[in-house]
Coordinates of C-alpha atoms and ligand atoms in Angstrom, one line a residue:
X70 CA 142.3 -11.9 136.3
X71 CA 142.1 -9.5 139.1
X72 CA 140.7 -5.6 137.9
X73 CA 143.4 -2.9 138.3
X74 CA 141.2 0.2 139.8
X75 CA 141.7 3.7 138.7
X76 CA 141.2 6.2 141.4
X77 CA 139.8 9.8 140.6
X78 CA 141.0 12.2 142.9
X79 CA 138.9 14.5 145.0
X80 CA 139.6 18.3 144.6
X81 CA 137.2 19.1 147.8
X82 CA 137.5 18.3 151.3
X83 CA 141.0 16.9 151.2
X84 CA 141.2 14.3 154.0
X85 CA 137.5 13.1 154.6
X86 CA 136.3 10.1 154.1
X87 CA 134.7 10.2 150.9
X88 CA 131.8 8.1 149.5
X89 CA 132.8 6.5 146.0
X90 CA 130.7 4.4 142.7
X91 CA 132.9 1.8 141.8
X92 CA 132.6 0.6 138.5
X93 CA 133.5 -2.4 136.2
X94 CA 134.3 -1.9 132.8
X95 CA 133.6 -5.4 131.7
X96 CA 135.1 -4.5 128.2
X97 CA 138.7 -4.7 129.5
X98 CA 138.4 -6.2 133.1
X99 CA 139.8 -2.6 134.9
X100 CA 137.8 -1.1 138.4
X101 CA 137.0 2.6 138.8
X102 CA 136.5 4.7 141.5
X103 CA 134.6 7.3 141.6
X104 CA 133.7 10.5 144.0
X105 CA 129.6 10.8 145.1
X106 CA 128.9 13.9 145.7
X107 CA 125.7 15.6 146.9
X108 CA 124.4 12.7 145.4
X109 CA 125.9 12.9 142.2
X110 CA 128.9 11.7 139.7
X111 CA 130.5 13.8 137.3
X112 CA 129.6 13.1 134.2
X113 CA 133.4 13.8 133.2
X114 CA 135.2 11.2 135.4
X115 CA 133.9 8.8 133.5
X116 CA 135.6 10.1 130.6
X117 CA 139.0 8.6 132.0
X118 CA 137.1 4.8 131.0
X119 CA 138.8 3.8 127.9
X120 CA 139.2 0.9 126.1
X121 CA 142.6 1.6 124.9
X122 CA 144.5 4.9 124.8
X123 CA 143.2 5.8 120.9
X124 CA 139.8 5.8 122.8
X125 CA 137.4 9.0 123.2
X126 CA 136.4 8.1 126.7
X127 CA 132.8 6.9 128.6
X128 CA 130.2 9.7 127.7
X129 CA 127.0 9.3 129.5
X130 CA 123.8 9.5 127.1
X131 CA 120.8 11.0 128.4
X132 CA 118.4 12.5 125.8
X133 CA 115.5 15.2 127.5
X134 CA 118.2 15.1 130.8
X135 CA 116.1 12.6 132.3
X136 CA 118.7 12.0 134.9
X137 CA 121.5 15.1 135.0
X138 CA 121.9 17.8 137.2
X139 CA 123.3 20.7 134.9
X140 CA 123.7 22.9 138.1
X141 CA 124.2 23.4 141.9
X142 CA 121.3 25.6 142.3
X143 CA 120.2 26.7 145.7
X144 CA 116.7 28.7 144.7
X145 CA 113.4 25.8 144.1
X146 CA 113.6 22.6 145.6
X147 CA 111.0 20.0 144.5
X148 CA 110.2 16.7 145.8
X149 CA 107.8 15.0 142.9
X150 CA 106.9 12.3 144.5
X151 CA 105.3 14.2 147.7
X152 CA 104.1 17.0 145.5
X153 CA 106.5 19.3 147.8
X154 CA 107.7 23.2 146.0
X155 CA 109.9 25.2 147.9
X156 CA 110.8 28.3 147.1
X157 CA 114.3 29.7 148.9
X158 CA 113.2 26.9 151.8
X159 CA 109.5 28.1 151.9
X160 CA 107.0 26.1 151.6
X161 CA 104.5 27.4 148.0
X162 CA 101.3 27.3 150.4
X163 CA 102.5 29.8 152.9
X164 CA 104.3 32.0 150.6
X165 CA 100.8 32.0 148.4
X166 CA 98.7 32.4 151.1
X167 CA 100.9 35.3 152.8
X168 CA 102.9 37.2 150.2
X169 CA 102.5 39.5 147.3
X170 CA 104.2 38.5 144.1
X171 CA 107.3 41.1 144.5
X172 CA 107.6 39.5 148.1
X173 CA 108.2 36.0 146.2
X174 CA 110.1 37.7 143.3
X175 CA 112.8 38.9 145.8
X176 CA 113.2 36.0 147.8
X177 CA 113.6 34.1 144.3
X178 CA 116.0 36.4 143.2
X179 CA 118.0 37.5 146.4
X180 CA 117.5 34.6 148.8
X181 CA 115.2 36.4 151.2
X182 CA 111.9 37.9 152.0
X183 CA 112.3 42.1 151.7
X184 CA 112.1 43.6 155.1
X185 CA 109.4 46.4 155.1
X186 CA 112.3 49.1 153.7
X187 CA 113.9 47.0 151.4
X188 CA 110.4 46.0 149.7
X189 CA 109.6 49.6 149.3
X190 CA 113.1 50.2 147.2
X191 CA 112.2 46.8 145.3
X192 CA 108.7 48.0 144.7
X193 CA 110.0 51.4 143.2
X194 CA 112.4 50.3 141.2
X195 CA 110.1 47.9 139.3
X196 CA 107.4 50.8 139.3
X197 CA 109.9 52.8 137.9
X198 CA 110.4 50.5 135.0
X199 CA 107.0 49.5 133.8
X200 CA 107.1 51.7 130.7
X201 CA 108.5 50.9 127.7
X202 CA 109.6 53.5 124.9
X203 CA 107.4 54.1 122.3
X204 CA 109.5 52.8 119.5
X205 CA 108.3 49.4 121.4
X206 CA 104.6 50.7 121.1
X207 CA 105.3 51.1 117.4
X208 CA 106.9 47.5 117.1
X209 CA 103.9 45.6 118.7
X210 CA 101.9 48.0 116.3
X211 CA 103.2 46.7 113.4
X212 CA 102.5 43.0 114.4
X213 CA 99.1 41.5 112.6
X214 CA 96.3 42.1 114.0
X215 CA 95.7 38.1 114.7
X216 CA 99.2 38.0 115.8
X217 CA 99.4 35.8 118.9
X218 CA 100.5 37.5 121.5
X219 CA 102.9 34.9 122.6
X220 CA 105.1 35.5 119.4
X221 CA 104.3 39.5 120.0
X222 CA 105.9 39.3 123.3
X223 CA 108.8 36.4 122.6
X224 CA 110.0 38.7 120.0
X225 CA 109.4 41.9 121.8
X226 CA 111.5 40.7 124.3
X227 CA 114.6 40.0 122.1
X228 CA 113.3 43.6 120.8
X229 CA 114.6 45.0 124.2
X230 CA 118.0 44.0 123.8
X231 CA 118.6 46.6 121.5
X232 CA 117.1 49.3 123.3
X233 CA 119.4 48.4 126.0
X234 CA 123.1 48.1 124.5
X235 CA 124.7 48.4 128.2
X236 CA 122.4 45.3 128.9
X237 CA 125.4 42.8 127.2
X238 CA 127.9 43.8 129.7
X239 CA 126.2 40.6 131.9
X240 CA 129.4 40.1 134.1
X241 CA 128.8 43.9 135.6
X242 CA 126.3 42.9 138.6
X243 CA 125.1 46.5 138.7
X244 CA 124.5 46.3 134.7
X245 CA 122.4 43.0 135.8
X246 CA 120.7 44.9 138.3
X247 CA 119.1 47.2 136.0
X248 CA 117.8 44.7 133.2
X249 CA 116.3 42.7 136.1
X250 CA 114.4 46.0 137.4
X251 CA 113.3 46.8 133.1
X252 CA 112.5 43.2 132.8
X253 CA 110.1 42.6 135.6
X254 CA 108.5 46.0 135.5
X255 CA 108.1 46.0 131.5
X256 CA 106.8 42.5 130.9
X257 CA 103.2 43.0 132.2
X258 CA 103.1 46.2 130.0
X259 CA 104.1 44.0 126.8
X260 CA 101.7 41.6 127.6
X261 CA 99.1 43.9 127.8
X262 CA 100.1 45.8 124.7
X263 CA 100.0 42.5 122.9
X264 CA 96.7 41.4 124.0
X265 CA 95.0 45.3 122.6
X266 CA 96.7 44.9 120.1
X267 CA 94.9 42.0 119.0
X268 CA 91.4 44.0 119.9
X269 CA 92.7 46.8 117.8
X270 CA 92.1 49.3 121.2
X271 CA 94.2 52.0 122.0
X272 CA 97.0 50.7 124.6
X273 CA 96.6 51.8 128.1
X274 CA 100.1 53.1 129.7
X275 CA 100.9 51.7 133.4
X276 CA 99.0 53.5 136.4
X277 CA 101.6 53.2 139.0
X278 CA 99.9 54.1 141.7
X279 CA 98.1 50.4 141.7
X280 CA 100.1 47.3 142.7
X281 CA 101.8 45.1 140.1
X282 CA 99.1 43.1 139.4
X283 CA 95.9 45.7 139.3
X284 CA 98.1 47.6 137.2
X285 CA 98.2 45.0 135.0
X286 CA 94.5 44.3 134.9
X287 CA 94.3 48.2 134.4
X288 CA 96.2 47.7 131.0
X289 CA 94.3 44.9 129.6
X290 CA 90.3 46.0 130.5
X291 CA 90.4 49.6 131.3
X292 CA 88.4 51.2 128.7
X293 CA 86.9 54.9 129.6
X294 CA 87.2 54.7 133.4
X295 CA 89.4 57.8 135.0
X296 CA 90.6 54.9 137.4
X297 CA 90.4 51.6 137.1
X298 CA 90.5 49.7 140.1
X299 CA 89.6 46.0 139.9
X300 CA 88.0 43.8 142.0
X301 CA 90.5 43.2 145.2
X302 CA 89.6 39.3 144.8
X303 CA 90.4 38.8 141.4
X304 CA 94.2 40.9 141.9
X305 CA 94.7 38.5 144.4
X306 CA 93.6 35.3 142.7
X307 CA 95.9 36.6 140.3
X308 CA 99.1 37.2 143.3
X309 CA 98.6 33.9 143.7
X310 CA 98.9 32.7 140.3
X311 CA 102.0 34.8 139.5
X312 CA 103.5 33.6 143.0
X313 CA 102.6 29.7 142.0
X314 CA 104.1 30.5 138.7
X315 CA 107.4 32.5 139.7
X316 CA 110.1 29.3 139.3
X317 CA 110.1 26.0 138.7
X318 CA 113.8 25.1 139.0
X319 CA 115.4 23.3 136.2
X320 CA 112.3 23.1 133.4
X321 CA 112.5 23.4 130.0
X322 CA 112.7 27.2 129.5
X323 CA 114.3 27.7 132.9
X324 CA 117.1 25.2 130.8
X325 CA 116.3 27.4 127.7
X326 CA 117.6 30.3 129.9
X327 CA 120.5 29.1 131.4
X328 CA 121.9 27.4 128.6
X329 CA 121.5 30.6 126.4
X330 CA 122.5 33.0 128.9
X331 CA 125.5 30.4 129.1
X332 CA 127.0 32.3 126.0
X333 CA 126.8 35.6 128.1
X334 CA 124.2 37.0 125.8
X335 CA 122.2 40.4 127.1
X336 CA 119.5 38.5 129.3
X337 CA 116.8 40.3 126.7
X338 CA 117.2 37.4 124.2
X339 CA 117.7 35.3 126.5
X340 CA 114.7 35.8 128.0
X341 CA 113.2 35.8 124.5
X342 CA 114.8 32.3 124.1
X343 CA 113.2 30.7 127.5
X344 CA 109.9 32.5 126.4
X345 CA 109.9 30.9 123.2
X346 CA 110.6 27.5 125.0
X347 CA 107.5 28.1 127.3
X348 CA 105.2 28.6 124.2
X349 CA 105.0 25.5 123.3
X350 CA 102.1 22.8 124.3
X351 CA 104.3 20.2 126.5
X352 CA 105.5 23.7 129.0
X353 CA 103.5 26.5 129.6
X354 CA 101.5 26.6 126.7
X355 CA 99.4 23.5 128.1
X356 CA 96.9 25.8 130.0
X357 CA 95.9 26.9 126.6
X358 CA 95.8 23.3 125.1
X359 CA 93.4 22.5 128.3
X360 CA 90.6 24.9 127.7
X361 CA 90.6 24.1 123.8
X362 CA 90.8 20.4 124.9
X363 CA 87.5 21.1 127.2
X364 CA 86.0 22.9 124.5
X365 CA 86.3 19.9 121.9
X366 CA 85.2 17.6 124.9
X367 CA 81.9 19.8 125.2
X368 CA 79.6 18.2 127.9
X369 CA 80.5 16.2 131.0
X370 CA 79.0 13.1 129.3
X371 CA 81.5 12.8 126.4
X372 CA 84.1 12.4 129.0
X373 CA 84.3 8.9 129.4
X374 CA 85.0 8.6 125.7
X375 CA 87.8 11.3 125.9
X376 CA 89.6 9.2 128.0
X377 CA 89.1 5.9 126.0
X378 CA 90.2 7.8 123.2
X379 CA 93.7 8.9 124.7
X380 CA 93.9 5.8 126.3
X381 CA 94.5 4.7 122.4
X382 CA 96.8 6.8 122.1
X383 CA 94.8 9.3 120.2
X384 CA 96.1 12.5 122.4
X385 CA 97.0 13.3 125.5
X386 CA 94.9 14.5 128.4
X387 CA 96.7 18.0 128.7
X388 CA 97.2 19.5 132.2
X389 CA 97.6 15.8 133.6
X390 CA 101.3 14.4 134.0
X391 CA 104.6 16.2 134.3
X392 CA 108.3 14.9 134.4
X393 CA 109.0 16.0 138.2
X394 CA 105.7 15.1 140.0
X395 CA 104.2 11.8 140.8
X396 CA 102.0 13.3 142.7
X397 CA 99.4 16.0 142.9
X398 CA 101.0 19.2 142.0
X399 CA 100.8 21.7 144.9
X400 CA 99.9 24.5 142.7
X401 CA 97.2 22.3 140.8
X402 CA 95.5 22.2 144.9
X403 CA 95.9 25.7 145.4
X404 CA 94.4 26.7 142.7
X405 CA 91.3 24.3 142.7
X406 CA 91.2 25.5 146.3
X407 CA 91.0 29.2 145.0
X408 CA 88.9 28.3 142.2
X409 CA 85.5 28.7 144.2
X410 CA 86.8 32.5 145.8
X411 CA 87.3 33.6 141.6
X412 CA 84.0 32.2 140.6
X413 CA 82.4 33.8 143.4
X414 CA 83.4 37.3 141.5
X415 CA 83.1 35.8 137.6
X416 CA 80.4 33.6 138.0
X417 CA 80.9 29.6 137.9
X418 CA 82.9 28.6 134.4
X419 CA 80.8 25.9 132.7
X420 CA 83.8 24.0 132.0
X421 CA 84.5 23.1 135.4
X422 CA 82.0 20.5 135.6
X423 CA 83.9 19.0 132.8
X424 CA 87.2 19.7 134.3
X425 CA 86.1 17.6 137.7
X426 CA 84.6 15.0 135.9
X427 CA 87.9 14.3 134.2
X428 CA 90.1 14.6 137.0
X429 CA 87.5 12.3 138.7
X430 CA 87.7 9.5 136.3
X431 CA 91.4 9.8 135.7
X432 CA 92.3 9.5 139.1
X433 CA 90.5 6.7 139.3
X434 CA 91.8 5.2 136.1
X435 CA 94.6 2.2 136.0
X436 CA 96.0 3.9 133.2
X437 CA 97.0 7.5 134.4
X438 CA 97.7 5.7 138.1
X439 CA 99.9 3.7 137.2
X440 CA 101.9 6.6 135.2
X441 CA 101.5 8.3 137.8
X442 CA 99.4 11.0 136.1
X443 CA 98.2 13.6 138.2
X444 CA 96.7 17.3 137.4
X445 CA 99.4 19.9 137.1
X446 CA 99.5 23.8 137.6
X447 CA 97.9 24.3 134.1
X448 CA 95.2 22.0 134.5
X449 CA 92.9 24.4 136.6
X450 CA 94.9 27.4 135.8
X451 CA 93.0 28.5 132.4
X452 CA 89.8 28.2 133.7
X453 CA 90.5 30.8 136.4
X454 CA 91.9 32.4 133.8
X455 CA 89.0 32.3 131.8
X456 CA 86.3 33.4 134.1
X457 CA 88.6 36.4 134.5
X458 CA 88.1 37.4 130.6
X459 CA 91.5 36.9 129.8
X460 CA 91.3 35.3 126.0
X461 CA 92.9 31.6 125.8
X462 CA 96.1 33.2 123.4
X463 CA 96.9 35.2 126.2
X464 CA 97.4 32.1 128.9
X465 CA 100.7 31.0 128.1
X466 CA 101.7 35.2 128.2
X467 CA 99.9 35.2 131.9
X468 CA 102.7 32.3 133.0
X469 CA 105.4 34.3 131.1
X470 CA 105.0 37.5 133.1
X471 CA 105.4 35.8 136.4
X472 CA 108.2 32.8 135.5
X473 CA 110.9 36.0 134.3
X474 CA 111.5 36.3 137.7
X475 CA 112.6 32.7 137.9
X476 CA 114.6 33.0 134.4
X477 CA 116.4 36.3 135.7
X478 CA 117.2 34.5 139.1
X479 CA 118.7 31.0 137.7
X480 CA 120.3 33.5 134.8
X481 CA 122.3 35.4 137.9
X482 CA 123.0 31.9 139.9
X483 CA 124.1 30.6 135.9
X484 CA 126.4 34.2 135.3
X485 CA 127.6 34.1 139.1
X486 CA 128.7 30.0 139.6
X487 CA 132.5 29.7 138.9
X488 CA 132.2 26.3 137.6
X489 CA 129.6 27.2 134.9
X490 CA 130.6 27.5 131.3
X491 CA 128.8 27.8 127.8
X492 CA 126.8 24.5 127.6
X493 CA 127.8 23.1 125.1
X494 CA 126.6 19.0 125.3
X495 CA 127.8 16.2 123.5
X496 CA 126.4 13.7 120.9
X497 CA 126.5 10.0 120.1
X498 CA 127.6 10.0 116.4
X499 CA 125.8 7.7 114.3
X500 CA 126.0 9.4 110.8
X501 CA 128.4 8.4 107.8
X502 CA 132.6 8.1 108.7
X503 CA 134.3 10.6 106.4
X504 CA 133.3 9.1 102.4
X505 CA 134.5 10.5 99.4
X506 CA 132.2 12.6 97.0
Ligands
LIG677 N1 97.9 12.1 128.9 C1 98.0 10.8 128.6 N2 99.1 10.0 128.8 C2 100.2 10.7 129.2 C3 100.2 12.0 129.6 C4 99.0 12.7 129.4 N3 98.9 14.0 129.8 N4 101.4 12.4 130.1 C5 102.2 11.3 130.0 N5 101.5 10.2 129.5 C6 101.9 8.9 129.4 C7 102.8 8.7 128.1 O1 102.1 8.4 127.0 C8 103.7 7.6 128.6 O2 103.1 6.4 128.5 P1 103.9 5.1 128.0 O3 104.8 4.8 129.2 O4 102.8 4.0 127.9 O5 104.5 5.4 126.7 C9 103.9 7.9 130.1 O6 102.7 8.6 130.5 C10 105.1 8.8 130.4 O7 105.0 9.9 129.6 P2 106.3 10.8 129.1 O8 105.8 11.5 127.9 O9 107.4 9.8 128.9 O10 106.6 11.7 130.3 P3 107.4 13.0 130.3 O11 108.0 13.1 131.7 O12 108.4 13.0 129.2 O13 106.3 14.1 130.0 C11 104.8 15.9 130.2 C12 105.9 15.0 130.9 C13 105.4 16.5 128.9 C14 104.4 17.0 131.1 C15 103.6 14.9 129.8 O14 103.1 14.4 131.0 C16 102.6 15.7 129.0 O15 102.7 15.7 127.8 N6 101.5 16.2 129.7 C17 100.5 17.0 128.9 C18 101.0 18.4 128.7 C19 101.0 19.2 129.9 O16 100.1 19.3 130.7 N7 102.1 19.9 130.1 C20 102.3 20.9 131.2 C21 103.4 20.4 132.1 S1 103.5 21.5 133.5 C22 104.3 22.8 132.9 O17 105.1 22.8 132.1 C23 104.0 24.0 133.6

């Protein structure tokens, strides 16, 4: 029997020729076709693929979204399998090598580099907003004082939102405005709160006249110093990792994000939400599952057996492997590159040696190249960390500060896209049909 073929109409570009999947359902013998484009079906023409008219429709199952785009998004572009990150178009190694991490946060957020006069305004607004009130003093306060400070600042964050009623009105682009200037000039000031907190020292209020990210170093390790002013190596080494950390396009808090902010939620909670998302050991809280990993490892000469033992099966090697790359990430090579520069300042951190030795044998190793396993931005990122006497807690806090401005910038391309909606997926059902109690 010949297959009858459905046609889906194209909304867009009325007259071109248009490139279209065809499709056999083999269930009932009828041909679809359907519209490519940018590379991509919509999940929702296949809906029209029925077996009879009683029939839900084709759904397409994809568990983790190992294959679907849930937006058009126009700010990171990756290509895993050359290990290329572009940010806006720009390569990550110039914009690390040239910019300051407001630089990057505005191109993120608006789509271009500041001119000289607009990165003064940008630069004073944010300055403007790095305190908080002191009812958010008196929160972090009342947290433990082995609280980790990723919960202290996940849940100060949502705090926010009720400091900020005027924040839910997230349709009013002005109203947006303003929560992005609070939320990229407060976040290094929670951090730092958190992380005294935890030492029990008296928190140390923002010194604007230092850059974003002396300020924050000023927060963390001032003690008795009139001025602290740290060393102009370190604030860069840590530019860098703030730029290298800024966005990431579609990753799991990024998602976390989008899909809350999907609800039209103040961006306060949810920012707490993709914060919360990045805490955990698979996303941003990896840097901190290195260093403990390289602390149980101990000496370069237990490596080998390491890696025997999660060949097993019996854990993973964390900072190796991510979902996007197949390659070496660029931000792992910038930072090994910068690694030398930090430790020049710090002195070397012994767990490098250990570090290098398991990149060395892993890379070498049938089992991670064949998985394509290569070091990712957390691999080498904690040990820079660590030399700089941040505490391990605090690592997944140090991607946090930086990766808002890639939340609040797929948030406003999420709030401002005409064909997003609340996410809301849909589910295979596999549970009981309706039964009597
Ligand atoms: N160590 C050992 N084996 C690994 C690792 C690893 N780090 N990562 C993946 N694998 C193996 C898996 O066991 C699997 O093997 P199999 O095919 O024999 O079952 C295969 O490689 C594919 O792994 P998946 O888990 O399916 O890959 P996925 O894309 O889902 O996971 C992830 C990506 C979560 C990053 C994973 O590589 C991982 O757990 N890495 C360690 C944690 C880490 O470093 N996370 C930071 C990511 S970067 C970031 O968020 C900033």
């Amino acid at each position: 029997m010949e297959p009858t073929i459905a046609k889906t109409e194209k909304k867009e570009g009325a007259g071109v020729p248009i490139d279209t999947l065809k499709i056999t359902d083999t269930r009932t013998n009828k041909q679809y076709e359907i519209p490519i484009d940018d590379g991509t079906i919509r999940a929702i023409d296949l809906r029209q693929i029925k077996i009879d008219d009683a029939d839900f429709g084709l759904m397409s199952y994809d568990p983790a979204f190992m294959n679907t785009a849930s937006c058009k998004s126009r700010i990171t572009f990756i290509d895993g399998d050359k290990g290329i990150l572009l940010y806006r178009g720009y390569p990550i190694e110039q914009l690390a090598e040239k910019m300051s991490y407001l630089q990057v946060a505005h191109l993120i957020l608006y789509g271009e580099l500041p001119d000289k006069k607009q990165l003064a305004e940008w630069t004073e607004h944010i300055r403007l907003h790095t305190f908080v009130h002191e009812n958010v003093k008196r929160l972090i306060e009342g947290f433990r004082y082995d609280a980790h400070p990723m919960g202290i600042f996940v849940s100060t964050l949502a705090a926010l939102s009720t400091f900020y009623p005027e924040a839910k009105h997230v349709l009013d682009q002005d109203t947006r405005q303003k929560q992005i200037w609070r939320l990229i000039g407060k976040v290094p000031t929670i951090a730092a709160f958190a992380y005294r907190h935890s030492l029990g020292m008296p928190y140390v209020y923002p010194d604007n006249d230092l850059s974003y990210t002396e300020n924050f170093l000023s927060m963390m390790f001032r003690v008795a110093e009139a001025k602290y002013k740290p060393s102009p190596v370190l604030a860069r080494a840590l530019e860098v990792l703030f730029i290298l950390h800024a966005d990431h396009e579609q990753n799991c808090s990024a998602n976390a994000m989008r899909s809350i902010g999907s609800s039209q939620v103040d961006p306060y909670c949810a920012a707490a939400g993709a914060a919360a998302a990045l805490y955990g050991p698979l996303h941003g809280g990896a840097n901190e599952a290195v260093l403990r990993m390289l602390d149980e490892i101990g000496t370069k000469d237990k490596v080998p057996a390491f890696i025997k033992d999660v060949k097993d099966g019996k854990g993973r090697l964390m900072g190796f492997g991510h979902r996007i790359y197949k390659n070496y990430d660029p931000r792992a090579k910038i930072i090994k590159k910068m690694a030398d520069e930090v430790f020049d300042v710090t002195g070397k951190n012994p767990k490098l040696e250990i570090a290098l030795e398991l990149e060395r044998i892993a890379l070498q190793d049938d089992y991670f190249v064949k998985r394509k396993l290569y070091p990712n931005v957390d691999f080498y990122s904690g040990l820079i960390y660590q030399a700089m006497k941040f505490p391990v807690d605090m690592f997944p806090v140090l991607f946090a500060i930086p990766r808002m401005s890639g939340w609040l910038a797929q948030w406003q391309e999420l709030i401002t896209d005409p064909e997003q909606k609340i996410a809301r997926p849909r589910q295979v059902y596999l549970g009981y049909q309706r039964r009597n109690l």
